[in-house]
Coordinates of N, CA and C in Angstrom, one line a residue:
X1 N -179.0 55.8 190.5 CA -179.1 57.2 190.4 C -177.8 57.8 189.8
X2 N -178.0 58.8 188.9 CA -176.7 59.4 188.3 C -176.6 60.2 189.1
X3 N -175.0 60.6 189.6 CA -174.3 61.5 189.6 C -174.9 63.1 189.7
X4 N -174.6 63.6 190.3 CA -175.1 64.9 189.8 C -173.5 66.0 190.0
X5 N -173.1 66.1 188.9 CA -171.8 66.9 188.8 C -172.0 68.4 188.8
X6 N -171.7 69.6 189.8 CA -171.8 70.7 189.8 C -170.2 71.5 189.4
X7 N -170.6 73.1 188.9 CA -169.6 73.5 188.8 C -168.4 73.7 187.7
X8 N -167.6 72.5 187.6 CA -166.7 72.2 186.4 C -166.9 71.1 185.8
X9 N -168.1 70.2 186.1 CA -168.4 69.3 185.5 C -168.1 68.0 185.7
X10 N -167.6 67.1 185.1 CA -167.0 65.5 185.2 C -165.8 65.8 184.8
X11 N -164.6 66.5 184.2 CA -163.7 66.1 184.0 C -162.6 67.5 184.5
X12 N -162.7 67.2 185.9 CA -161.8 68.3 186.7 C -160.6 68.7 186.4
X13 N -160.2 67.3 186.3 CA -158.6 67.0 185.9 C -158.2 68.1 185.2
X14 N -159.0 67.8 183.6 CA -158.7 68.6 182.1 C -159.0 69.7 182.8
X15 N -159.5 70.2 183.3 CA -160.1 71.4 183.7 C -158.6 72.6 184.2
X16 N -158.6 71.5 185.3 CA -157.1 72.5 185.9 C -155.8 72.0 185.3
X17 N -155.7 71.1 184.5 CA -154.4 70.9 184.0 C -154.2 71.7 182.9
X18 N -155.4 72.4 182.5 CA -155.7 73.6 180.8 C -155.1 75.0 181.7
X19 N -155.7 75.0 182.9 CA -155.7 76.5 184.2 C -154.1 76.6 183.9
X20 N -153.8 75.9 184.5 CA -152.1 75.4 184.8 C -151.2 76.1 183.6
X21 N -151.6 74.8 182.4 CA -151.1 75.1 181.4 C -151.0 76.8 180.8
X22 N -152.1 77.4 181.1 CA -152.4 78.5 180.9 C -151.6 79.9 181.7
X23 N -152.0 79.6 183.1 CA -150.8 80.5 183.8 C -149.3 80.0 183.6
X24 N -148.7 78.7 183.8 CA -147.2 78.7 183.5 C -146.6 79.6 181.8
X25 N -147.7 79.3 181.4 CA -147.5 79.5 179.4 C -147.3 81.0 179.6
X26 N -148.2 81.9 180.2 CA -148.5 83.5 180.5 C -147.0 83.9 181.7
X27 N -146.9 82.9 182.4 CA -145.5 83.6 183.2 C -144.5 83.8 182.7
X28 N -144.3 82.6 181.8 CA -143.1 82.1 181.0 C -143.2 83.6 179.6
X29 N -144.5 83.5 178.9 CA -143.9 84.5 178.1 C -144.1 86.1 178.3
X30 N -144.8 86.7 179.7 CA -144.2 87.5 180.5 C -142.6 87.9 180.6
X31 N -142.0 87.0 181.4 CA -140.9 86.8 181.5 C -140.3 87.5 180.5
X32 N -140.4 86.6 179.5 CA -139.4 86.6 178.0 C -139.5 87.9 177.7
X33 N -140.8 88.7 178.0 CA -141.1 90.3 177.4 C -140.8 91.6 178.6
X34 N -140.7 91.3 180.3 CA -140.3 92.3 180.6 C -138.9 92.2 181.8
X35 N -138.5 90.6 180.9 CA -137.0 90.6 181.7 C -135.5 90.6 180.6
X36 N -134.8 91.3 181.0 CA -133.8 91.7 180.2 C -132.7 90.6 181.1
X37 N -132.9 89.8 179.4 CA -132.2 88.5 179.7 C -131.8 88.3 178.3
X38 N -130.8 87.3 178.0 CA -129.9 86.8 176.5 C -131.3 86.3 175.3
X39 N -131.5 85.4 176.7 CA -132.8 84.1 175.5 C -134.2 84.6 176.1
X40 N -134.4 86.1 175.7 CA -135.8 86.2 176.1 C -136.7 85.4 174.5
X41 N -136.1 85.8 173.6 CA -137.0 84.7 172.5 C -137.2 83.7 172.8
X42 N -136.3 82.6 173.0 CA -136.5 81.7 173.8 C -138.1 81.4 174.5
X43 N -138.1 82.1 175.6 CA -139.4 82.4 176.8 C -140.3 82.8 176.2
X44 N -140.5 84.1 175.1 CA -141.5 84.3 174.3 C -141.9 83.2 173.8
X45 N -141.5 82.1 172.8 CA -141.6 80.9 172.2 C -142.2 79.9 172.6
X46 N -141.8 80.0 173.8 CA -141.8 78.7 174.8 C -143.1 79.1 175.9
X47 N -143.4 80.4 175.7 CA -144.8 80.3 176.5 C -146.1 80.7 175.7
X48 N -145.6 80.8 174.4 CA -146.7 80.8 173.4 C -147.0 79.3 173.3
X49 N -146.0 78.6 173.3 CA -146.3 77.8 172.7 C -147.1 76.2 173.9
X50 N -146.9 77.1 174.8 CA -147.5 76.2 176.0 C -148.9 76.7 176.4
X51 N -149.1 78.2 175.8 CA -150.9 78.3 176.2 C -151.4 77.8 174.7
X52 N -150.7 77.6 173.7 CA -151.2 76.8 172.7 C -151.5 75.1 173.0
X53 N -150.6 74.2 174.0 CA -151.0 73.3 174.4 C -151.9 73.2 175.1
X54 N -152.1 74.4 175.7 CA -153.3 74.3 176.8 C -155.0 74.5 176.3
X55 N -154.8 74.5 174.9 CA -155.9 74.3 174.3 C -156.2 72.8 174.2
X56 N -155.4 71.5 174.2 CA -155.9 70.0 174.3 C -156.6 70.1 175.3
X57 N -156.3 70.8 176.5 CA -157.0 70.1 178.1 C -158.4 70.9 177.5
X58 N -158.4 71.9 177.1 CA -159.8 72.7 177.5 C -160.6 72.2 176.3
X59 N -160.2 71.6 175.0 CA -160.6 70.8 174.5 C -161.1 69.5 175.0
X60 N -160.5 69.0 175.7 CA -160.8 67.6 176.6 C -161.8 67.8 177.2
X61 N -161.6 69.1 178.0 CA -163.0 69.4 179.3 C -164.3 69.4 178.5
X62 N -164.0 70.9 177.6 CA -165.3 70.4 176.9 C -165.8 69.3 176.6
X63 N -165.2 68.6 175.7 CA -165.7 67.3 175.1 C -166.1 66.9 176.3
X64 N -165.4 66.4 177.3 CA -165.8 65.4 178.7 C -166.8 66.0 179.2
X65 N -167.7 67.2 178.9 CA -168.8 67.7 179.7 C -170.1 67.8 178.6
X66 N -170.1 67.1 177.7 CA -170.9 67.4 176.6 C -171.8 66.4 177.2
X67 N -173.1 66.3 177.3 CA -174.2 65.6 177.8 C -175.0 65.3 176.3
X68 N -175.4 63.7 176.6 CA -176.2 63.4 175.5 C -177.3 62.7 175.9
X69 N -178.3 62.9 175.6 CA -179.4 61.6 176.3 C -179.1 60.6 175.7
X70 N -179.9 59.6 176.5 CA -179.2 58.1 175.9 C -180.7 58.1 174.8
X71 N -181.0 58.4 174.5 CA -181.9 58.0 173.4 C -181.6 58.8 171.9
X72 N -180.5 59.6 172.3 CA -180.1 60.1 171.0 C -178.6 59.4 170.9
X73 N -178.2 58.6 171.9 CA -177.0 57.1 171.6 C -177.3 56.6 171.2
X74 N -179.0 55.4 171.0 CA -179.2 54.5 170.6 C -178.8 54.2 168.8
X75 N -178.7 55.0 168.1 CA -178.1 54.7 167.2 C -176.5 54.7 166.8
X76 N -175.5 55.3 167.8 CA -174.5 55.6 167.7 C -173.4 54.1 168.4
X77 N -173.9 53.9 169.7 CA -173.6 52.8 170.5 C -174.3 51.5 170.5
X78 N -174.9 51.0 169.4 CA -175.5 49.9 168.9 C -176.6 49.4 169.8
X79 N -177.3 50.2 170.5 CA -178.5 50.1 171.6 C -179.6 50.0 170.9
X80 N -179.5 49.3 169.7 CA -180.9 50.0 168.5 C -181.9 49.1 169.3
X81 N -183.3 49.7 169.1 CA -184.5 48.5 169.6 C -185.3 47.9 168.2
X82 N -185.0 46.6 168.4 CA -185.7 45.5 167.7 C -187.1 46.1 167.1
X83 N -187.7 46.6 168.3 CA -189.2 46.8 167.7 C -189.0 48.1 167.0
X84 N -188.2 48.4 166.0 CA -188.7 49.9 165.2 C -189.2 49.2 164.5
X85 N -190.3 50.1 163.8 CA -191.0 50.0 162.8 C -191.0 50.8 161.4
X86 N -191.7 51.5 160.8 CA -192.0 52.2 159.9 C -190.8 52.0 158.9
X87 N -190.7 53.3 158.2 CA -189.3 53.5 156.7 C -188.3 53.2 157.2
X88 N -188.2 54.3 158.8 CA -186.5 54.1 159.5 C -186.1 52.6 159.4
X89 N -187.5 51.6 159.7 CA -186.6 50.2 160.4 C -186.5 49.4 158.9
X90 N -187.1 49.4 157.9 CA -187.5 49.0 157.1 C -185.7 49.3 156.0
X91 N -185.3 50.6 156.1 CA -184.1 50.9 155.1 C -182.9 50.4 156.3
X92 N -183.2 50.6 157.6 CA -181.8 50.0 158.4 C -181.8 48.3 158.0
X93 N -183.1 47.9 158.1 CA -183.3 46.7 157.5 C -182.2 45.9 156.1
X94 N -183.0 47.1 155.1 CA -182.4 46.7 153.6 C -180.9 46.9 154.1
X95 N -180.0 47.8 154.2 CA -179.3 48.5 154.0 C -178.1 47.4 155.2
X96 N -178.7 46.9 156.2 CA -178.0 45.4 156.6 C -177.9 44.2 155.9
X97 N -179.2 43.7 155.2 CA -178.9 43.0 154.5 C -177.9 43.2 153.6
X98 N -178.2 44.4 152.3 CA -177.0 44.8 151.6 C -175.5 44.4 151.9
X99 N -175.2 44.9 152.9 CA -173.8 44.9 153.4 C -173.4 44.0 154.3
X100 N -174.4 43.0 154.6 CA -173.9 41.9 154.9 C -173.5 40.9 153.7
X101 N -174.6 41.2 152.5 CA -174.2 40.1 151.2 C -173.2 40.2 151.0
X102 N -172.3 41.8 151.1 CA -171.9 41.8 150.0 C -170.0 42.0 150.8
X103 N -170.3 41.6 152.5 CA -169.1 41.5 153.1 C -169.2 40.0 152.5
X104 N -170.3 38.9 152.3 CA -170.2 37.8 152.8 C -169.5 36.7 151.1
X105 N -170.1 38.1 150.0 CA -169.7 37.6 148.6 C -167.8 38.3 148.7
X106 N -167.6 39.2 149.5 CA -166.2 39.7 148.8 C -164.9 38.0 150.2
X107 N -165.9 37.5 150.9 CA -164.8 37.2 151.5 C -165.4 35.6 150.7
X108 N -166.3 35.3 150.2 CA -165.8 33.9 148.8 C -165.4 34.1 148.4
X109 N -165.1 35.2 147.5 CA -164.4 35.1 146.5 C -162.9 35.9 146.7
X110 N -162.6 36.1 147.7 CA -161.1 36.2 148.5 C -161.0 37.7 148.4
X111 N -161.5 38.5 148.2 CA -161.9 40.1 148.4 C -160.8 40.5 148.0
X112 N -160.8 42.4 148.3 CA -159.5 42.6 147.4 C -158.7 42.9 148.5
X113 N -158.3 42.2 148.8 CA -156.9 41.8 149.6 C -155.6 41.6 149.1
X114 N -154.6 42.3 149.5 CA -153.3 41.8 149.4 C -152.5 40.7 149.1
X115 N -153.4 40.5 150.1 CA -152.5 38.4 150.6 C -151.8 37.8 149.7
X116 N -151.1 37.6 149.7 CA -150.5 37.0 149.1 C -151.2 34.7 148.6
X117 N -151.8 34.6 150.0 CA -152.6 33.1 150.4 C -153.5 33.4 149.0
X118 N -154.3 34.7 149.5 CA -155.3 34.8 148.4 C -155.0 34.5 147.4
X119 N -154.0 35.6 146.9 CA -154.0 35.9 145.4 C -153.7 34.3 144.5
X120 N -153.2 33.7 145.2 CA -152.7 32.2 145.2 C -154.2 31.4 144.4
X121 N -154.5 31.8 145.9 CA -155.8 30.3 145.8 C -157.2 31.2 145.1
X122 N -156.9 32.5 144.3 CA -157.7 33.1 143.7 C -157.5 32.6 142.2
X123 N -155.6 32.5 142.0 CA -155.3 31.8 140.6 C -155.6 30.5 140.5
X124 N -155.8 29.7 141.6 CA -156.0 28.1 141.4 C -157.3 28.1 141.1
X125 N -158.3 29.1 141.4 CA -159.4 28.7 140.9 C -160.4 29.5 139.5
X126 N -159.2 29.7 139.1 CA -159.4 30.4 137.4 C -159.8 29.3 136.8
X127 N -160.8 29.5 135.8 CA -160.8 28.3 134.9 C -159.5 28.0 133.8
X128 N -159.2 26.8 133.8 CA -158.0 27.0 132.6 C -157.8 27.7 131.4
X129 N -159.1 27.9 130.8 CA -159.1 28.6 129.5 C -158.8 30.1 129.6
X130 N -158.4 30.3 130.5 CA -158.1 32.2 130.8 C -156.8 32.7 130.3
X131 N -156.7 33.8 129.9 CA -155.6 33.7 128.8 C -154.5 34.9 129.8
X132 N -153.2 34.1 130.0 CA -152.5 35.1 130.5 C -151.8 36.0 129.6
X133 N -151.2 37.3 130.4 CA -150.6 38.3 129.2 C -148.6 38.2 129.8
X134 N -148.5 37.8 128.4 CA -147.2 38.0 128.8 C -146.0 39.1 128.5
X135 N -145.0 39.4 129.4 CA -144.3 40.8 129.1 C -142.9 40.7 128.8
X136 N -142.6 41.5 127.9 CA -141.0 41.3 127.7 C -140.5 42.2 128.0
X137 N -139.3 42.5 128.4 CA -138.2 44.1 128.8 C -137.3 43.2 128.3
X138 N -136.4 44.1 127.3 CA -135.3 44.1 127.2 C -134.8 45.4 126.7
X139 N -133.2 45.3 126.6 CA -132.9 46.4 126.4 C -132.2 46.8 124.7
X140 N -133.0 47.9 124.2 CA -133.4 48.0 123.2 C -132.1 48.5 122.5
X141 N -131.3 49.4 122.5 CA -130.3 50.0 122.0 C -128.6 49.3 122.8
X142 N -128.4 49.1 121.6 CA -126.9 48.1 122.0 C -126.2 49.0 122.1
X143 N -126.0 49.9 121.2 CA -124.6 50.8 121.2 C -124.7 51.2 122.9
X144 N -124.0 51.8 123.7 CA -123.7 52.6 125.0 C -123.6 53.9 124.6
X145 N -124.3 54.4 125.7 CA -124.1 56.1 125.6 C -122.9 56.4 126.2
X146 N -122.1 57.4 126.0 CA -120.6 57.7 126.3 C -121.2 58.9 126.9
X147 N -120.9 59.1 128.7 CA -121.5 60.6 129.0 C -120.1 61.1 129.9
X148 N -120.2 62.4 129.5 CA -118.3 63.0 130.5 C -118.9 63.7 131.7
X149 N -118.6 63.0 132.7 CA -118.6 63.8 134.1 C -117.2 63.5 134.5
X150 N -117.1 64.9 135.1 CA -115.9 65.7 135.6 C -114.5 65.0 134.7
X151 N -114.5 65.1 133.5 CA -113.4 64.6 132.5 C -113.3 62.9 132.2
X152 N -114.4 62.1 133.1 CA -114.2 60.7 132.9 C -115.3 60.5 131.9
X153 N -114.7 59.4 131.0 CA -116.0 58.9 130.1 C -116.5 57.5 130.8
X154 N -117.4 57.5 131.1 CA -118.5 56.5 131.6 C -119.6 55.7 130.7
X155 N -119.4 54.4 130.3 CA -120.0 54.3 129.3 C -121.5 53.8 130.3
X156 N -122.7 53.8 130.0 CA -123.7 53.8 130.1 C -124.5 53.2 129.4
X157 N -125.6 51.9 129.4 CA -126.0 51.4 128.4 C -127.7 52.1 128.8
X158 N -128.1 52.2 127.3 CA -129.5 53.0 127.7 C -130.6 51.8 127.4
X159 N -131.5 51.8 128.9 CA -132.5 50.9 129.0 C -133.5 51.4 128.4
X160 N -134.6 50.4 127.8 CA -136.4 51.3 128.2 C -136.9 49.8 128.4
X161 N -138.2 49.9 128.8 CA -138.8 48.9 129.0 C -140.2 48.9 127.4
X162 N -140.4 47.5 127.2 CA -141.5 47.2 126.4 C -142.8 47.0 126.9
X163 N -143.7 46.6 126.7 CA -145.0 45.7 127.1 C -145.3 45.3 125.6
X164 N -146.3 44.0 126.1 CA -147.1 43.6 124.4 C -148.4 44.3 124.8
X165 N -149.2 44.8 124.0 CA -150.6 45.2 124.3 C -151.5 44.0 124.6
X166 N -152.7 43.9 125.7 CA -153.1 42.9 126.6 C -154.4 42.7 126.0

């Protein structure tokens, strides 16, 4: 038998720890507005900014009191039943196959992964005839650029990079 929760629901806690958060946040920036003190900004600041915290709990509560039937979970929490039928079961059908081929083709042929293992045993199994591209950089202008910061000459040699077209 479920529970039967009255009142504030299932999640009390969030309930009064949002209350809390709410009156300390309102005393505090009270305070800052009708006491004549150095760091009333301060207290203004500091209790806005705590009935602004106190929006996660009442966010929490809500969420924690939201009711769902379980038959509108069964698709969410993998409770699906075997026996569907019709279009629905028929495209959940295709649509697993799909994405099972095509996790089960990216991990033969080493998917796109990082790895370094991969990328390895991805090149060992190139056929030999594959043509690699190869790149040259050097540096193109011999002379040095002569540039004057704060009275010193700094000679500087100027780089670029090349590529061959692939």
């Amino acid at each position: 038998m479920d529970p039967v929760y009255r009142g504030l629901g299932r999640c009390v806690c969030c309930f009064w720890l949002a209350v809390a958060f709410d009156i300390v946040g309102l005393v505090v920036l009270l305070i800052g507005v009708f006491v004549n003190v150095f760091f009333y900004d301060l207290l203004i600041y500091a209790g806005a900014i705590v009935i602004f915290l106190s929006l996660i709990w009442w966010v929490f509560w809500y969420s924690g009191n939201i009711e769902v039937p379980p038959a509108e979970l069964e698709d969410d929490v993998g409770l699906l039943k075997k026996d569907k039928g019709g279009i629905s079961g028929a495209v959940r059908r295709l649509s697993s196959r799909v994405s099972s081929s095509i996790r089960n083709s990216l991990r033969r042929n080493g998917g796109p992964s990082g790895d370094s293992r991969t990328r390895a045993h991805r090149s060992a199994r190139e056929p030999p005839g594959t043509p690699q591209v190869a790149v040259a950089m050097t540096t193109m202008n011999p002379h040095p650029t002569v540039s004057s910061v704060a009275g010193c000459d700094v000679a500087m040699p100027h780089t670029t990079t090349e590529t061959l077209p692939t």
